[in-house]
mmCIF file of C-alpha atoms in Angstrom:
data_model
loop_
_atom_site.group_PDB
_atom_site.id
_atom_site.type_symbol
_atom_site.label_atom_id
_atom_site.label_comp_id
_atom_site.label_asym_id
_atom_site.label_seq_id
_atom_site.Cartn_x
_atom_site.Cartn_y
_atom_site.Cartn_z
ATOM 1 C CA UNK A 23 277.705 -158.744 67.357
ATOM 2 C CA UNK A 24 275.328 -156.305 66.019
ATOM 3 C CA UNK A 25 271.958 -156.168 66.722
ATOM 4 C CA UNK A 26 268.849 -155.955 63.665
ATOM 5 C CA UNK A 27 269.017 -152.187 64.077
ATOM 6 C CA UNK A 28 272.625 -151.541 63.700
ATOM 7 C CA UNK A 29 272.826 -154.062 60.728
ATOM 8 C CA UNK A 30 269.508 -151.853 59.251
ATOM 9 C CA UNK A 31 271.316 -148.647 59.483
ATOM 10 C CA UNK A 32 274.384 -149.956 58.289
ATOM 11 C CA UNK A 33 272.845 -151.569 55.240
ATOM 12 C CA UNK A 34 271.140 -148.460 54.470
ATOM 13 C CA UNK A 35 274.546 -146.240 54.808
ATOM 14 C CA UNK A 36 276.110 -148.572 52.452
ATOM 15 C CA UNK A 37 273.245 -147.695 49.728
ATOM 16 C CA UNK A 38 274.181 -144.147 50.244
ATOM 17 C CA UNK A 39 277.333 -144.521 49.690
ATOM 18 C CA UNK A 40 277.519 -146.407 46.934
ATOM 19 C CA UNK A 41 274.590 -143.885 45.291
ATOM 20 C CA UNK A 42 277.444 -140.827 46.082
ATOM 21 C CA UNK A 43 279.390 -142.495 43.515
ATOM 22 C CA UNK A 44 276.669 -143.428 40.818
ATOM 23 C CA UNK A 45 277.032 -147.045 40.801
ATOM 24 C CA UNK A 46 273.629 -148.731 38.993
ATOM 25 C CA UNK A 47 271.137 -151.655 40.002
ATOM 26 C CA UNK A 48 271.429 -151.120 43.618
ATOM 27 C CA UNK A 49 270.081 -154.214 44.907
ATOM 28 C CA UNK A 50 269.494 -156.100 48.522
ATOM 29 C CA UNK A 51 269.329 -159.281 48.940
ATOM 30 C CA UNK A 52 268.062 -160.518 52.091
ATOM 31 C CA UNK A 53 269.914 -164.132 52.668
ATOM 32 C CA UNK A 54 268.653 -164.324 56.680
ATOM 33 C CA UNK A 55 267.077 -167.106 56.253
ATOM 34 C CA UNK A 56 269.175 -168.830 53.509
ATOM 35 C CA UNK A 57 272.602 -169.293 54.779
ATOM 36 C CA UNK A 58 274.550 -168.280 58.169
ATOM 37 C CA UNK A 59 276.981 -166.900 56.624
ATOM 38 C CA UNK A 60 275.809 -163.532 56.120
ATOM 39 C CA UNK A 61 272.371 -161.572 56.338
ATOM 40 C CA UNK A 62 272.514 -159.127 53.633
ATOM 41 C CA UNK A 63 273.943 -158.806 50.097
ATOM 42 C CA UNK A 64 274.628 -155.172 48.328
ATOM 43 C CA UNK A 65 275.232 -155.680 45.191
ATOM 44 C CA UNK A 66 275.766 -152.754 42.528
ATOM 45 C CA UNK A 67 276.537 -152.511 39.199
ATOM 46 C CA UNK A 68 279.726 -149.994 38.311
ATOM 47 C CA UNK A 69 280.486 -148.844 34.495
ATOM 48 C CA UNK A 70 284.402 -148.623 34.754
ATOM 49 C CA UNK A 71 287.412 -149.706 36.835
ATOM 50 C CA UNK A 72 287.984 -146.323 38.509
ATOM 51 C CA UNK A 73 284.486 -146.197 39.242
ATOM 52 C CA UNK A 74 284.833 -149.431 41.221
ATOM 53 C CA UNK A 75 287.971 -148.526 42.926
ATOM 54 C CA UNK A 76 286.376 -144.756 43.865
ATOM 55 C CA UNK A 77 283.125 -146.481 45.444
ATOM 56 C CA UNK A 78 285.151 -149.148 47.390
ATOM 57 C CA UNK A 79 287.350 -146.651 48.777
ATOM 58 C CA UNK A 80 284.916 -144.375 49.897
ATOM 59 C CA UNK A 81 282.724 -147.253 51.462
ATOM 60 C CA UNK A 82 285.965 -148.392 52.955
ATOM 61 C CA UNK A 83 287.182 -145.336 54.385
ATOM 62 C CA UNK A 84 283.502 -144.380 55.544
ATOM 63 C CA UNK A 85 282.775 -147.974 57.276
ATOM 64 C CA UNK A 86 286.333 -147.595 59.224
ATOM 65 C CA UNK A 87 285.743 -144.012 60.381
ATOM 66 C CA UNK A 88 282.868 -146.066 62.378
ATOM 67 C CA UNK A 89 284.870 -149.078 63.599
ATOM 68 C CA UNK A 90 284.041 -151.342 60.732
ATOM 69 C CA UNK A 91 286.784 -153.358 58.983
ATOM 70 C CA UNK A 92 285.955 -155.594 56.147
ATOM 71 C CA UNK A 93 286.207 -159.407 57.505
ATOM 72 C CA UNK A 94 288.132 -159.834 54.325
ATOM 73 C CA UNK A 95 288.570 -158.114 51.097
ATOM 74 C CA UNK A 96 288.337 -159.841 48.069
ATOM 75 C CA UNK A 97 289.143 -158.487 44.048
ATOM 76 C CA UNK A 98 290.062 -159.683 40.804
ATOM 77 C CA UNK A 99 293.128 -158.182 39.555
ATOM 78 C CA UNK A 100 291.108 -156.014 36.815
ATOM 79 C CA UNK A 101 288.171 -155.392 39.319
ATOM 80 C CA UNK A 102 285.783 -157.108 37.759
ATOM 81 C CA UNK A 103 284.275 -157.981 41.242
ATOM 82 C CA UNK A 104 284.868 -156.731 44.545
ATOM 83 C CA UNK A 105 283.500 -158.048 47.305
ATOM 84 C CA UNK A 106 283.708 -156.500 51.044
ATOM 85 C CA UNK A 107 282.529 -158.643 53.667
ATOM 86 C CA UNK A 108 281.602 -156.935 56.802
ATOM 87 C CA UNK A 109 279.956 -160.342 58.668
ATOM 88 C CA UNK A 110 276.692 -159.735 58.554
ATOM 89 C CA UNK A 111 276.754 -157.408 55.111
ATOM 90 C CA UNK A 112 278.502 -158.604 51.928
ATOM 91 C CA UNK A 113 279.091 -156.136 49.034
ATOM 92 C CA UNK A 114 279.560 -157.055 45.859
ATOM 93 C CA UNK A 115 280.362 -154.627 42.753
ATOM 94 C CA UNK A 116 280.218 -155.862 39.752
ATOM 95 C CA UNK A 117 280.946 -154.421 36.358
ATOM 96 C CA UNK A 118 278.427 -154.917 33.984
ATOM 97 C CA UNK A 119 279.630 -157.815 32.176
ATOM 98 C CA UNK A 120 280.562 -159.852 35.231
ATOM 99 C CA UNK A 121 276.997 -158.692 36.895
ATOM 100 C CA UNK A 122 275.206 -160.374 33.755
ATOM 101 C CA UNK A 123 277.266 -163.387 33.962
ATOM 102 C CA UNK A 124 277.053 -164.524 37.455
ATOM 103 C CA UNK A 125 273.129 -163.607 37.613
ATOM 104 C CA UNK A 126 273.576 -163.387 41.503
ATOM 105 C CA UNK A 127 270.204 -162.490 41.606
ATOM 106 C CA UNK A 128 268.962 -165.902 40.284
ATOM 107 C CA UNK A 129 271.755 -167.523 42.107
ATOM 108 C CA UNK A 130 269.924 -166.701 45.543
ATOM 109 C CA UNK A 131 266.760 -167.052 43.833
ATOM 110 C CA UNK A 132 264.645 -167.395 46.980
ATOM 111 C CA UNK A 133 266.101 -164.240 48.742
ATOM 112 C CA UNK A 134 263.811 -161.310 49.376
ATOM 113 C CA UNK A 135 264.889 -158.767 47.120
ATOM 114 C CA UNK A 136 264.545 -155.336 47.707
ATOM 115 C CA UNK A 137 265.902 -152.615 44.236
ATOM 116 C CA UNK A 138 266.758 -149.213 44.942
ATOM 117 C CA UNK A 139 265.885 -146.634 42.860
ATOM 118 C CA UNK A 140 268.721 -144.260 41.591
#
């Protein structure tokens, strides 16, 4: 279990990783209060399927050097949408097209949202 701190630091090593490989729309979404299934969502936006598969490697590879290993591990076959759930962080990369369909943002419309600038 990791305490408010840990899950802070974490959340904002997960923003630098994913700005080392220039994803877009770096967004938090703050779901504490909303459901227990997680506290945080990352979402980012990337513009092609290497792209994706480079930033989810290096977060990957990054969060394991530390001890952390993705709950589970979930893509579409073209990478459409990944999503990494580390308990009490979910990350979500979306390409562009899937990012504008799901509107994820409106979907957890009552989340605090906090946007990172690139």
């Amino acid at each position: 279990i990791m305490n408010n701190k840990q899950i802070n630091s974490m959340v904002d090593e997960i923003i630098d990783l994913m700005q080392d490989k220039k994803v877009k729309d770096i967004v938090v979404l703050d779901v504490k209060k909303l459901t227990s299934l997680t506290d945080y969502f990352i979402l980012c936006t990337s513009e092609s399927t290497p792209q994706t598969k480079a930033v989810m490697d290096h977060i990957y590879k990054n969060m394991r050097e530390q001890g952390y290993r993705p709950n589970n591990l979930e893509d579409t076959k073209s990478l459409e949408w990944v999503a990494m759930d580390y308990f009490n962080i979910v990350i979500h990369i979306f390409n562009e097209d899937t990012r504008n369909y799901y509107q994820f943002e409106r979907l957890w419309g009552d989340a605090k949202i906090r946007k990172i600038d690139e």
